[in-house]
mmCIF file of C-alpha atoms in Angstrom:
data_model
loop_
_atom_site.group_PDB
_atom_site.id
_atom_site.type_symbol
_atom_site.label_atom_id
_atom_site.label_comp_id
_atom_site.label_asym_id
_atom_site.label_seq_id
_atom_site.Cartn_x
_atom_site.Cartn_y
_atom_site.Cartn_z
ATOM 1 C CA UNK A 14 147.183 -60.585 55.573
ATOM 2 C CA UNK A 15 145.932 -59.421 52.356
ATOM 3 C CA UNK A 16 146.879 -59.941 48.725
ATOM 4 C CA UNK A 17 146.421 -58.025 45.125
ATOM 5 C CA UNK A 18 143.157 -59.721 43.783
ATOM 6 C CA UNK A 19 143.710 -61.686 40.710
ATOM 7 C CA UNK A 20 141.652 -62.649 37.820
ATOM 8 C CA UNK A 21 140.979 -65.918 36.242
ATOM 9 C CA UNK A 22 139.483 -66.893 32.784
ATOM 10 C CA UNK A 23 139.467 -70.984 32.810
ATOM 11 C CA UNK A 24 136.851 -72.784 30.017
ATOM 12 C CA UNK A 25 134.503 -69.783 29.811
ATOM 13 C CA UNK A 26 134.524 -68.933 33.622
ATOM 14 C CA UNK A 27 135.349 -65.605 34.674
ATOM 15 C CA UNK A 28 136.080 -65.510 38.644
ATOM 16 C CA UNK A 29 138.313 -63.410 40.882
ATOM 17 C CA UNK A 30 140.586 -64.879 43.809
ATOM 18 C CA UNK A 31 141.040 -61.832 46.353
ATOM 19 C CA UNK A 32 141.493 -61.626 50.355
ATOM 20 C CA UNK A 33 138.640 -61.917 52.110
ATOM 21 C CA UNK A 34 136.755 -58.360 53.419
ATOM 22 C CA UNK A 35 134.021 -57.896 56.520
ATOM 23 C CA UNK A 36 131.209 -57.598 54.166
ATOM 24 C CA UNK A 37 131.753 -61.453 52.880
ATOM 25 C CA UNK A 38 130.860 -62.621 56.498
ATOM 26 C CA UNK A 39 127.078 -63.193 55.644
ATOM 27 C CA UNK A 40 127.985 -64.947 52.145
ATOM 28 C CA UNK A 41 130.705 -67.101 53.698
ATOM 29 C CA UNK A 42 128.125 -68.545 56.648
ATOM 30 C CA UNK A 43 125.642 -69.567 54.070
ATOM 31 C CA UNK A 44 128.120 -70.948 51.418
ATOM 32 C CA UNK A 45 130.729 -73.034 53.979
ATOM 33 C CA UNK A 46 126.775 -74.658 55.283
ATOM 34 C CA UNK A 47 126.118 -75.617 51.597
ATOM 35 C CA UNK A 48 129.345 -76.819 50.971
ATOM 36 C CA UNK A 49 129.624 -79.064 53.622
ATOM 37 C CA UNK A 50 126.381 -80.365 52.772
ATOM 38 C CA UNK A 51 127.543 -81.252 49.322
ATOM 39 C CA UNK A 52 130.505 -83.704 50.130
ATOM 40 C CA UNK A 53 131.811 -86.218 52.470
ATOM 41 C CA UNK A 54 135.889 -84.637 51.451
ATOM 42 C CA UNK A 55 135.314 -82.258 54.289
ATOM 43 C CA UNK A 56 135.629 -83.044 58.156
ATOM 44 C CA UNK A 57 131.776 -81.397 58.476
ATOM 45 C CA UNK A 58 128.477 -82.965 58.208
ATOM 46 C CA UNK A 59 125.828 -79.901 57.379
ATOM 47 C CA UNK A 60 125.502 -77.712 60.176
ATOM 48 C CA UNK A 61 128.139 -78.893 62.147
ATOM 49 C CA UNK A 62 130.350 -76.294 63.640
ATOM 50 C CA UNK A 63 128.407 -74.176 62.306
ATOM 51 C CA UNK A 64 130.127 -70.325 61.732
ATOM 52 C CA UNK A 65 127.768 -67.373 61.892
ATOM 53 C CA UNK A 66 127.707 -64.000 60.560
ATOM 54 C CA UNK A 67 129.732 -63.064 63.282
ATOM 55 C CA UNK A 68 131.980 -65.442 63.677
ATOM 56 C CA UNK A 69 133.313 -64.748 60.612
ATOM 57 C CA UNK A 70 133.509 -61.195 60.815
ATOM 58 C CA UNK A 71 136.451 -62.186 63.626
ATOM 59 C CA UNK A 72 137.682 -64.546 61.340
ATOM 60 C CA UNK A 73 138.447 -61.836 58.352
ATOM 61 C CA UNK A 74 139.632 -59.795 61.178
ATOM 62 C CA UNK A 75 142.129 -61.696 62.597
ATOM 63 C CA UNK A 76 143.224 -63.274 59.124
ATOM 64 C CA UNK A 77 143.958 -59.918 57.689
ATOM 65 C CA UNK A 78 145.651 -58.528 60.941
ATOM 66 C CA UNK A 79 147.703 -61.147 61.493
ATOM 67 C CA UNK A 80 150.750 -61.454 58.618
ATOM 68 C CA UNK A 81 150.873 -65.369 59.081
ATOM 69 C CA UNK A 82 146.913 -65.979 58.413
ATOM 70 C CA UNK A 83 145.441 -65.657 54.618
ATOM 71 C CA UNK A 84 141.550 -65.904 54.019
ATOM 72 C CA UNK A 85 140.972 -65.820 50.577
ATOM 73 C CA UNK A 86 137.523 -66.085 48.144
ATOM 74 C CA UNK A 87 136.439 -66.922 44.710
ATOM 75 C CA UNK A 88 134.048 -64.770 43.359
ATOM 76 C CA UNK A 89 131.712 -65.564 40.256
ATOM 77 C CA UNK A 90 129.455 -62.613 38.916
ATOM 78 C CA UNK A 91 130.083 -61.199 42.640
ATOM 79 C CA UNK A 92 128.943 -64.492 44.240
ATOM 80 C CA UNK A 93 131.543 -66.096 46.467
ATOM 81 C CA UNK A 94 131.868 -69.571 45.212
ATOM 82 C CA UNK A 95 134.844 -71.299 47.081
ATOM 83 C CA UNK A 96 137.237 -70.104 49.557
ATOM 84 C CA UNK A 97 140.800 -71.119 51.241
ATOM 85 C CA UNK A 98 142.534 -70.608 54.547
ATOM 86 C CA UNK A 99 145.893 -70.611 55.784
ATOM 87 C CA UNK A 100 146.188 -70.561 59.189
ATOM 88 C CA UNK A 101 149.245 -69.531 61.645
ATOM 89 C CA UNK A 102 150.215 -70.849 64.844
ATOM 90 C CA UNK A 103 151.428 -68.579 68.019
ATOM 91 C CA UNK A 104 153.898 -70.918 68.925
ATOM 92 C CA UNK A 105 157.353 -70.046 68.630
ATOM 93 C CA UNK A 106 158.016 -73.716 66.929
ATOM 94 C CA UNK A 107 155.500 -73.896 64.816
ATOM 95 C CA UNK A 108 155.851 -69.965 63.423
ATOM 96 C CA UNK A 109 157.631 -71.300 60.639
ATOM 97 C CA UNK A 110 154.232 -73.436 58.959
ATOM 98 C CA UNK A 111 150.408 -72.966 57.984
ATOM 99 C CA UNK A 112 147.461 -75.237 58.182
ATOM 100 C CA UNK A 113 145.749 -74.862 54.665
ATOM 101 C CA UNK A 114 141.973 -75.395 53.977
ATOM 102 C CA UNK A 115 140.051 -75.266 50.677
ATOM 103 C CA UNK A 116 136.230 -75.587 49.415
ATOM 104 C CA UNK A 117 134.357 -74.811 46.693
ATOM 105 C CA UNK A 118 130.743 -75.094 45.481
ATOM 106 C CA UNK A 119 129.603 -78.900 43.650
ATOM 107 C CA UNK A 120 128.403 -76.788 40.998
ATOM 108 C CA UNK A 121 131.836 -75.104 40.046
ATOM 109 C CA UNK A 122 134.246 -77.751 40.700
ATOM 110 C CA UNK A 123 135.932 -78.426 36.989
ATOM 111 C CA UNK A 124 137.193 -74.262 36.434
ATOM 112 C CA UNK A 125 140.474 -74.273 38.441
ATOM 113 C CA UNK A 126 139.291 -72.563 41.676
ATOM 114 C CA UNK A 127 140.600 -74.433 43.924
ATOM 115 C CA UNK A 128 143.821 -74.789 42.234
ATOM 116 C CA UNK A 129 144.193 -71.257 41.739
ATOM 117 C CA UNK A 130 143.177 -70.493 45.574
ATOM 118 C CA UNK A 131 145.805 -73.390 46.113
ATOM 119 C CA UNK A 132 148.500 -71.116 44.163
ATOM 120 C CA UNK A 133 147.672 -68.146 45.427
ATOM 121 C CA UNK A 134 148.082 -69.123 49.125
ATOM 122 C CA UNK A 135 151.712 -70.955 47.999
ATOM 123 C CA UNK A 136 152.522 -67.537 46.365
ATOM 124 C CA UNK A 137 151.602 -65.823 49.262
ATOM 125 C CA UNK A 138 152.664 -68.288 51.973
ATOM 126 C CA UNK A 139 156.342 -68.097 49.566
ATOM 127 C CA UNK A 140 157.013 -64.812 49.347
ATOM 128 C CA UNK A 141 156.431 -64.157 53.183
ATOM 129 C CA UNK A 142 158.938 -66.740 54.627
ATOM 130 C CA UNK A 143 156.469 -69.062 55.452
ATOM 131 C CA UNK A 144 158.610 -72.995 55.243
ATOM 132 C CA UNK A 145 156.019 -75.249 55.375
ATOM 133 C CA UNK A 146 152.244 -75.206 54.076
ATOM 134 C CA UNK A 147 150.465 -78.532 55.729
ATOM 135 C CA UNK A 148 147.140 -79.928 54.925
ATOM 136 C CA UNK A 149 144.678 -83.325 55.439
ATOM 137 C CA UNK A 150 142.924 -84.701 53.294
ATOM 138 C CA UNK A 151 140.310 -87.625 52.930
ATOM 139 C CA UNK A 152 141.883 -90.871 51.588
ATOM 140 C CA UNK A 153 139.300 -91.380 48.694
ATOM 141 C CA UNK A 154 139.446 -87.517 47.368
ATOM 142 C CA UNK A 155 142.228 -89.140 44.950
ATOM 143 C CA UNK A 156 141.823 -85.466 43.043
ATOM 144 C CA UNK A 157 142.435 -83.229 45.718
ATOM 145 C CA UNK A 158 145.829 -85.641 46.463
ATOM 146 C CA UNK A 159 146.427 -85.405 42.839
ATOM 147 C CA UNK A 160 146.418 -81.664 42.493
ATOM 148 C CA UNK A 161 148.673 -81.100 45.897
ATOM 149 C CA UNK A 162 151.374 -83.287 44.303
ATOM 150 C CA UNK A 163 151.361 -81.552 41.279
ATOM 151 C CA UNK A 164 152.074 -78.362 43.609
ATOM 152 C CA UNK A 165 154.660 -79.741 45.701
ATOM 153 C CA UNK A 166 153.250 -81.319 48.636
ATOM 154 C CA UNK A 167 154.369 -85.078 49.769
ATOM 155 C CA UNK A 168 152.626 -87.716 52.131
ATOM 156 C CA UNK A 169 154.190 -87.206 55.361
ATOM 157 C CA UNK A 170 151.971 -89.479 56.985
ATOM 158 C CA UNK A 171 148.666 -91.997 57.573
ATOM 159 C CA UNK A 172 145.804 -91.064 60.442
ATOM 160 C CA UNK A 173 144.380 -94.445 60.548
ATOM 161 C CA UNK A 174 140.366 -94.930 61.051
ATOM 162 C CA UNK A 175 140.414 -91.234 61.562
ATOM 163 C CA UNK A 176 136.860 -90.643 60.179
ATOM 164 C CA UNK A 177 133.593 -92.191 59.937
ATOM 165 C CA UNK A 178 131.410 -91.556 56.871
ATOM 166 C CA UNK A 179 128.310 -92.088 56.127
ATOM 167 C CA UNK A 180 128.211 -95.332 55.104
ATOM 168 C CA UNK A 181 129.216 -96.285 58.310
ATOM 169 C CA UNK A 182 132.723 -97.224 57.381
ATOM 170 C CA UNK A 183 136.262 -95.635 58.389
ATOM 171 C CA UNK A 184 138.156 -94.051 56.501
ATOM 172 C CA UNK A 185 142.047 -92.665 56.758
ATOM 173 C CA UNK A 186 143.284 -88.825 56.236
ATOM 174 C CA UNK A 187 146.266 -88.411 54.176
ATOM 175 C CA UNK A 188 148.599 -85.763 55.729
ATOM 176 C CA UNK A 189 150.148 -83.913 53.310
ATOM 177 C CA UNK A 190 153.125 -80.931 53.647
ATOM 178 C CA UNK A 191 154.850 -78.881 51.305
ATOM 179 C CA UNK A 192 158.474 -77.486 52.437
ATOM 180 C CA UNK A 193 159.574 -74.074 50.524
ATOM 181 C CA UNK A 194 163.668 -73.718 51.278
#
């Protein structure tokens, strides 16, 4: 699905949060490899599932075909600096909820992207009947917990040991859900 692009001015930054389009595909590849090289919040080491051009070509696709899918980007000085998924599911179940995924470039965490790709996909997910928007998130990325509280989402539960950093310790995800009525 696709939304109206919207424009952001937050201390001095100038960005734009729109839907994703086929001609990102090439930008996307190389930023989501960067970005998982840059933190240990994400479930990727660099170069791990790696998505091509391609692949994410089929990814804007789909996400724009389908009306219970969202890809959104950020975009600095026509630069795609973050992005954000919200993923359907097929089953008849689970139509009523979204997975939601965020990242965004070391270098321009601090200017409200990811909140505003956060409130954007709420908006979106909303204003389309969508009941539940659920996420996971590392146990020590205390910020990201912070800012999906402020939005609305609870703790609905613990995955214990679930991932092993690089200091060779384990670590728990924090699942988090938000329920529109």
């Amino acid at each position: 699905m696709k939304i109206n692009q919207q424009e952001f001015d937050v201390q001095g930054m100038r960005y734009t949060v729109r839907s994703a389009m086929i001609q990102d595909a090439k930008n996307l590849s190389e930023i989501r490899l960067l970005i998982d090289g840059e933190t240990e919040n994400l479930d990727r080491e660099k170069g791990e599932a790696f998505i091509s051009t391609s692949g994410f070509k089929q990814l804007i696709e789909t996400d724009t075909e389908n009306n219970r899918n969202l890809f959104l980007v950020a975009v600095v000085h026509d630069k795609i600096v973050g992005f954000s998924r919200c993923e359907g599911h097929v089953l008849s179940r689970f139509s009523h909820k979204v997975e939601f995924g965020v990242c965004v470039l070391k270098d321009f965490w601090g200017y409200g992207i990811g909140t505003n790709l956060l409130k954007e996909s709420i908006s979106w997910a909303d204003s389309n009947g969508i009941k539940k928007m659920a996420l996971q998130v590392l146990e020590t990325n205390d910020r990201a917990v912070e800012l999906y509280r402020k939005h609305g989402f609870e703790i609905e539960g613990l995955l214990k040991n679930d991932k092993i950093l690089s200091d060779g310790k384990y670590y728990n995800t924090i699942i988090m859900g938000r329920f529109h009525k």
